PDB file of C-alpha atoms in Angstrom:
ATOM      1  CA  MET J 100       4.565  -3.373   1.502  1.00  0.00           C
ATOM      2  CA  ARG J 101       4.537  -4.110  -2.172  1.00  0.00           C
ATOM      3  CA  LEU J 102       3.919  -1.433  -4.787  1.00  0.00           C
ATOM      4  CA  GLU J 103       0.668  -3.133  -5.862  1.00  0.00           C
ATOM      5  CA  GLN J 104      -0.614  -2.835  -2.292  1.00  0.00           C
ATOM      6  CA  ALA J 105       0.382   0.828  -2.069  1.00  0.00           C
ATOM      7  CA  LEU J 106      -1.433   1.581  -5.305  1.00  0.00           C
ATOM      8  CA  ALA J 107      -4.499  -0.357  -4.119  1.00  0.00           C
ATOM      9  CA  VAL J 108      -4.554   1.777  -0.945  1.00  0.00           C
ATOM     10  CA  VAL J 109      -4.465   4.969  -3.011  1.00  0.00           C
ATOM     11  CA  HIS J 110      -7.201   3.790  -5.399  1.00  0.00           C
ATOM     12  CA  HIS J 111      -9.497   2.647  -2.599  1.00  0.00           C
ATOM     13  CA  ALA J 112      -9.092   5.926  -0.712  1.00  0.00           C
ATOM     14  CA  LEU J 113      -9.807   8.007  -3.821  1.00  0.00           C
ATOM     15  CA  GLU J 114     -12.818   5.936  -4.858  1.00  0.00           C
ATOM     16  CA  ASN J 115     -14.411   6.024  -1.396  1.00  0.00           C
ATOM     17  CA  ALA J 116     -13.690   9.562  -0.210  1.00  0.00           C
ATOM     18  CA  SER J 117     -16.743  11.697   0.506  1.00  0.00           C
ATOM     19  CA  GLY J 118     -14.857  14.806  -0.593  1.00  0.00           C
ATOM     20  CA  PRO J 119     -11.521  15.925  -2.049  1.00  0.00           C
ATOM     21  CA  ILE J 120      -8.510  14.375  -0.300  1.00  0.00           C
ATOM     22  CA  SER J 121      -4.831  13.715  -0.575  1.00  0.00           C
ATOM     23  CA  VAL J 122      -3.526  10.248   0.211  1.00  0.00           C
ATOM     24  CA  PHE J 123       0.103   9.286   0.779  1.00  0.00           C
ATOM     25  CA  VAL J 124       1.412   5.738   1.193  1.00  0.00           C
ATOM     26  CA  ALA J 125       4.836   5.307   2.773  1.00  0.00           C
ATOM     27  CA  ASP J 126       7.177   2.370   3.171  1.00  0.00           C
ATOM     28  CA  GLY J 127       8.398   1.272   6.598  1.00  0.00           C
ATOM     29  CA  HIS J 128      10.866   4.173   6.698  1.00  0.00           C
ATOM     30  CA  GLY J 129       8.231   6.795   5.917  1.00  0.00           C
ATOM     31  CA  GLU J 130       9.336   7.276   2.310  1.00  0.00           C
ATOM     32  CA  LEU J 131       6.943   7.674  -0.621  1.00  0.00           C
ATOM     33  CA  MET J 132       5.554   4.609  -2.371  1.00  0.00           C
ATOM     34  CA  ALA J 133       2.370   6.070  -3.898  1.00  0.00           C
ATOM     35  CA  ALA J 134       0.345   9.261  -3.554  1.00  0.00           C
ATOM     36  CA  ALA J 135      -2.463  11.242  -5.129  1.00  0.00           C
ATOM     37  CA  THR J 136      -4.392  14.447  -4.633  1.00  0.00           C
ATOM     38  CA  MET J 137      -7.952  14.830  -5.863  1.00  0.00           C
ATOM     39  CA  GLU J 138      -9.077  17.882  -7.777  1.00  0.00           C
ATOM     40  CA  GLY J 139     -10.427  20.408  -5.307  1.00  0.00           C
ATOM     41  CA  ALA J 140      -8.348  19.218  -2.352  1.00  0.00           C
ATOM     42  CA  ALA J 141      -6.748  22.038  -0.414  1.00  0.00           C
ATOM     43  CA  PRO J 142      -3.007  22.397  -1.129  1.00  0.00           C
ATOM     44  CA  ASP J 143      -2.048  21.736   2.512  1.00  0.00           C
ATOM     45  CA  THR J 144      -3.645  18.287   2.369  1.00  0.00           C
ATOM     46  CA  ARG J 145      -0.599  17.013   0.444  1.00  0.00           C
ATOM     47  CA  LEU J 146       1.821  17.909   3.223  1.00  0.00           C
ATOM     48  CA  ASN J 147      -0.585  16.751   5.934  1.00  0.00           C
ATOM     49  CA  ALA J 148      -1.120  13.343   4.299  1.00  0.00           C
ATOM     50  CA  ARG J 149       2.644  12.895   3.843  1.00  0.00           C
ATOM     51  CA  ARG J 150       3.384  13.816   7.456  1.00  0.00           C
ATOM     52  CA  LYS J 151       0.629  11.530   8.771  1.00  0.00           C
ATOM     53  CA  ALA J 152       1.992   8.560   6.804  1.00  0.00           C
ATOM     54  CA  TYR J 153       5.586   9.375   7.815  1.00  0.00           C
ATOM     55  CA  THR J 154       4.580   9.527  11.489  1.00  0.00           C
ATOM     56  CA  ALA J 155       2.602   6.279  11.417  1.00  0.00           C
ATOM     57  CA  ALA J 156       5.453   4.510   9.631  1.00  0.00           C
ATOM     58  CA  ARG J 157       8.260   5.727  11.896  1.00  0.00           C
ATOM     59  CA  SER J 158       6.710   5.971  15.361  1.00  0.00           C
ATOM     60  CA  ASP J 159       5.973   3.069  17.682  1.00  0.00           C
ATOM     61  CA  ALA J 160       2.251   3.941  17.675  1.00  0.00           C
ATOM     62  CA  ARG J 161      -0.248   2.253  15.371  1.00  0.00           C
ATOM     63  CA  SER J 162      -1.775   5.574  14.344  1.00  0.00           C
ATOM     64  CA  THR J 163      -1.324   9.303  14.606  1.00  0.00           C
ATOM     65  CA  ARG J 164      -4.403   9.334  16.852  1.00  0.00           C
ATOM     66  CA  ALA J 165      -2.751   6.878  19.272  1.00  0.00           C
ATOM     67  CA  LEU J 166       0.473   8.879  19.286  1.00  0.00           C
ATOM     68  CA  ALA J 167      -1.389  12.132  19.987  1.00  0.00           C
ATOM     69  CA  GLU J 168      -3.236  10.482  22.876  1.00  0.00           C
ATOM     70  CA  LYS J 169       0.056   9.152  24.256  1.00  0.00           C
ATOM     71  CA  VAL J 170       1.641  12.615  24.472  1.00  0.00           C
ATOM     72  CA  ARG J 171      -1.473  14.710  25.128  1.00  0.00           C
ATOM     73  CA  ASP J 172      -0.452  15.809  28.633  1.00  0.00           C
ATOM     74  CA  LYS J 173       3.299  15.317  28.267  1.00  0.00           C
ATOM     75  CA  PRO J 174       4.826  18.461  26.740  1.00  0.00           C
ATOM     76  CA  THR J 175       8.405  17.304  27.342  1.00  0.00           C
ATOM     77  CA  GLU J 176       7.828  14.040  25.503  1.00  0.00           C
ATOM     78  CA  LEU J 177       5.967  15.855  22.712  1.00  0.00           C
ATOM     79  CA  ALA J 178       8.917  18.229  22.252  1.00  0.00           C
ATOM     80  CA  SER J 179      11.306  15.286  21.849  1.00  0.00           C
ATOM     81  CA  PHE J 180       9.655  13.914  18.707  1.00  0.00           C
ATOM     82  CA  ASP J 181      10.826  14.328  15.128  1.00  0.00           C
ATOM     83  CA  ARG J 182       9.663  17.769  13.952  1.00  0.00           C
ATOM     84  CA  ALA J 183       8.172  16.178  10.810  1.00  0.00           C
ATOM     85  CA  PHE J 184       5.734  14.099  12.887  1.00  0.00           C
ATOM     86  CA  SER J 185       2.036  14.920  12.754  1.00  0.00           C
ATOM     87  CA  PHE J 186      -0.391  14.492  15.605  1.00  0.00           C
ATOM     88  CA  PHE J 187      -3.479  14.984  13.440  1.00  0.00           C
ATOM     89  CA  THR J 188      -5.776  11.980  13.066  1.00  0.00           C
ATOM     90  CA  GLY J 189      -5.606  10.167   9.731  1.00  0.00           C
ATOM     91  CA  GLY J 190      -2.262   8.353   9.724  1.00  0.00           C
ATOM     92  CA  VAL J 191      -2.360   4.569  10.164  1.00  0.00           C
ATOM     93  CA  ALA J 192       0.473   2.022  10.230  1.00  0.00           C
ATOM     94  CA  ALA J 193       0.286  -1.009   7.940  1.00  0.00           C
ATOM     95  CA  PHE J 194       1.263  -4.480   9.144  1.00  0.00           C
ATOM     96  CA  GLU J 195       1.770  -7.729   7.293  1.00  0.00           C
ATOM     97  CA  GLY J 196       2.734 -10.948   9.055  1.00  0.00           C
ATOM     98  CA  GLY J 197       3.060  -9.050  12.342  1.00  0.00           C
ATOM     99  CA  ARG J 198       5.652  -6.675  10.864  1.00  0.00           C
ATOM    100  CA  ARG J 199       5.228  -2.933  10.220  1.00  0.00           C
ATOM    101  CA  VAL J 200       5.607  -2.558   6.444  1.00  0.00           C
ATOM    102  CA  GLY J 201       4.492   1.027   5.917  1.00  0.00           C
ATOM    103  CA  ALA J 202       1.665   3.438   6.552  1.00  0.00           C
ATOM    104  CA  VAL J 203      -1.024   5.527   4.922  1.00  0.00           C
ATOM    105  CA  GLY J 204      -1.945   9.142   5.565  1.00  0.00           C
ATOM    106  CA  VAL J 205      -5.205  10.712   4.432  1.00  0.00           C
ATOM    107  CA  SER J 206      -6.049  14.410   4.668  1.00  0.00           C
ATOM    108  CA  GLY J 207      -8.932  16.564   3.520  1.00  0.00           C
ATOM    109  CA  LEU J 208     -11.925  15.387   5.526  1.00  0.00           C
ATOM    110  CA  SER J 209     -12.499  15.397   9.288  1.00  0.00           C
ATOM    111  CA  GLY J 210      -9.825  13.536  11.243  1.00  0.00           C
ATOM    112  CA  SER J 211     -12.201  10.671  11.990  1.00  0.00           C
ATOM    113  CA  GLU J 212     -13.161  10.358   8.315  1.00  0.00           C
ATOM    114  CA  ASP J 213      -9.516  10.514   7.243  1.00  0.00           C
ATOM    115  CA  GLU J 214      -8.685   7.719   9.674  1.00  0.00           C
ATOM    116  CA  ALA J 215     -11.662   5.545   8.693  1.00  0.00           C
ATOM    117  CA  LEU J 216     -10.745   5.896   5.018  1.00  0.00           C
ATOM    118  CA  ALA J 217      -7.100   4.990   5.735  1.00  0.00           C
ATOM    119  CA  LEU J 218      -8.144   1.918   7.747  1.00  0.00           C
ATOM    120  CA  ALA J 219     -10.555   0.685   5.072  1.00  0.00           C
ATOM    121  CA  ALA J 220      -7.972   1.206   2.324  1.00  0.00           C
ATOM    122  CA  LEU J 221      -5.343  -0.810   4.211  1.00  0.00           C
ATOM    123  CA  VAL J 222      -7.705  -3.720   4.750  1.00  0.00           C
ATOM    124  CA  ARG J 223      -8.844  -3.616   1.121  1.00  0.00           C
ATOM    125  CA  ALA J 224      -5.184  -3.898   0.056  1.00  0.00           C
ATOM    126  CA  GLY J 225      -4.706  -7.017   2.203  1.00  0.00           C
ATOM    127  CA  LEU J 226      -2.843  -5.228   4.997  1.00  0.00           C
ATOM    128  CA  SER J 227      -3.708  -4.864   8.661  1.00  0.00           C
ATOM    129  CA  PRO J 228      -3.701  -1.880  11.036  1.00  0.00           C
ATOM    130  CA  ASP J 229      -2.861  -4.356  13.814  1.00  0.00           C
ATOM    131  CA  PRO J 230       0.447  -6.219  14.256  1.00  0.00           C
ATOM    132  CA  SER J 231      -1.174  -9.342  15.697  1.00  0.00           C
TER     133      SER J 231
END
């Protein structure tokens, strides 16, 4: 992911959020590329957005929702994951040319709204939530 794309993801998420959010864009290793927190967003949204992006970037799942569904009834597998992973909805991997190039995490709204905002922001930045 290029910096311009990461910034476009952040701007789109902020401009289209229905309430105060934090958004975190990570590279393919889960490290910070761009982030922002809106006035009025709860302090924990920063950490949640970062962990969602980190998880979507580093796991083999396309989203934190997919990863949570994968381990829902598998406590042993769940316990084996990186302790920094998040299983809250709102983290989405970013693909370009079939390759995972990063991820976005959004926090502050309902999980479904966080995820929808992350998906729309990726597409707006010319990225895909799908490797194909």
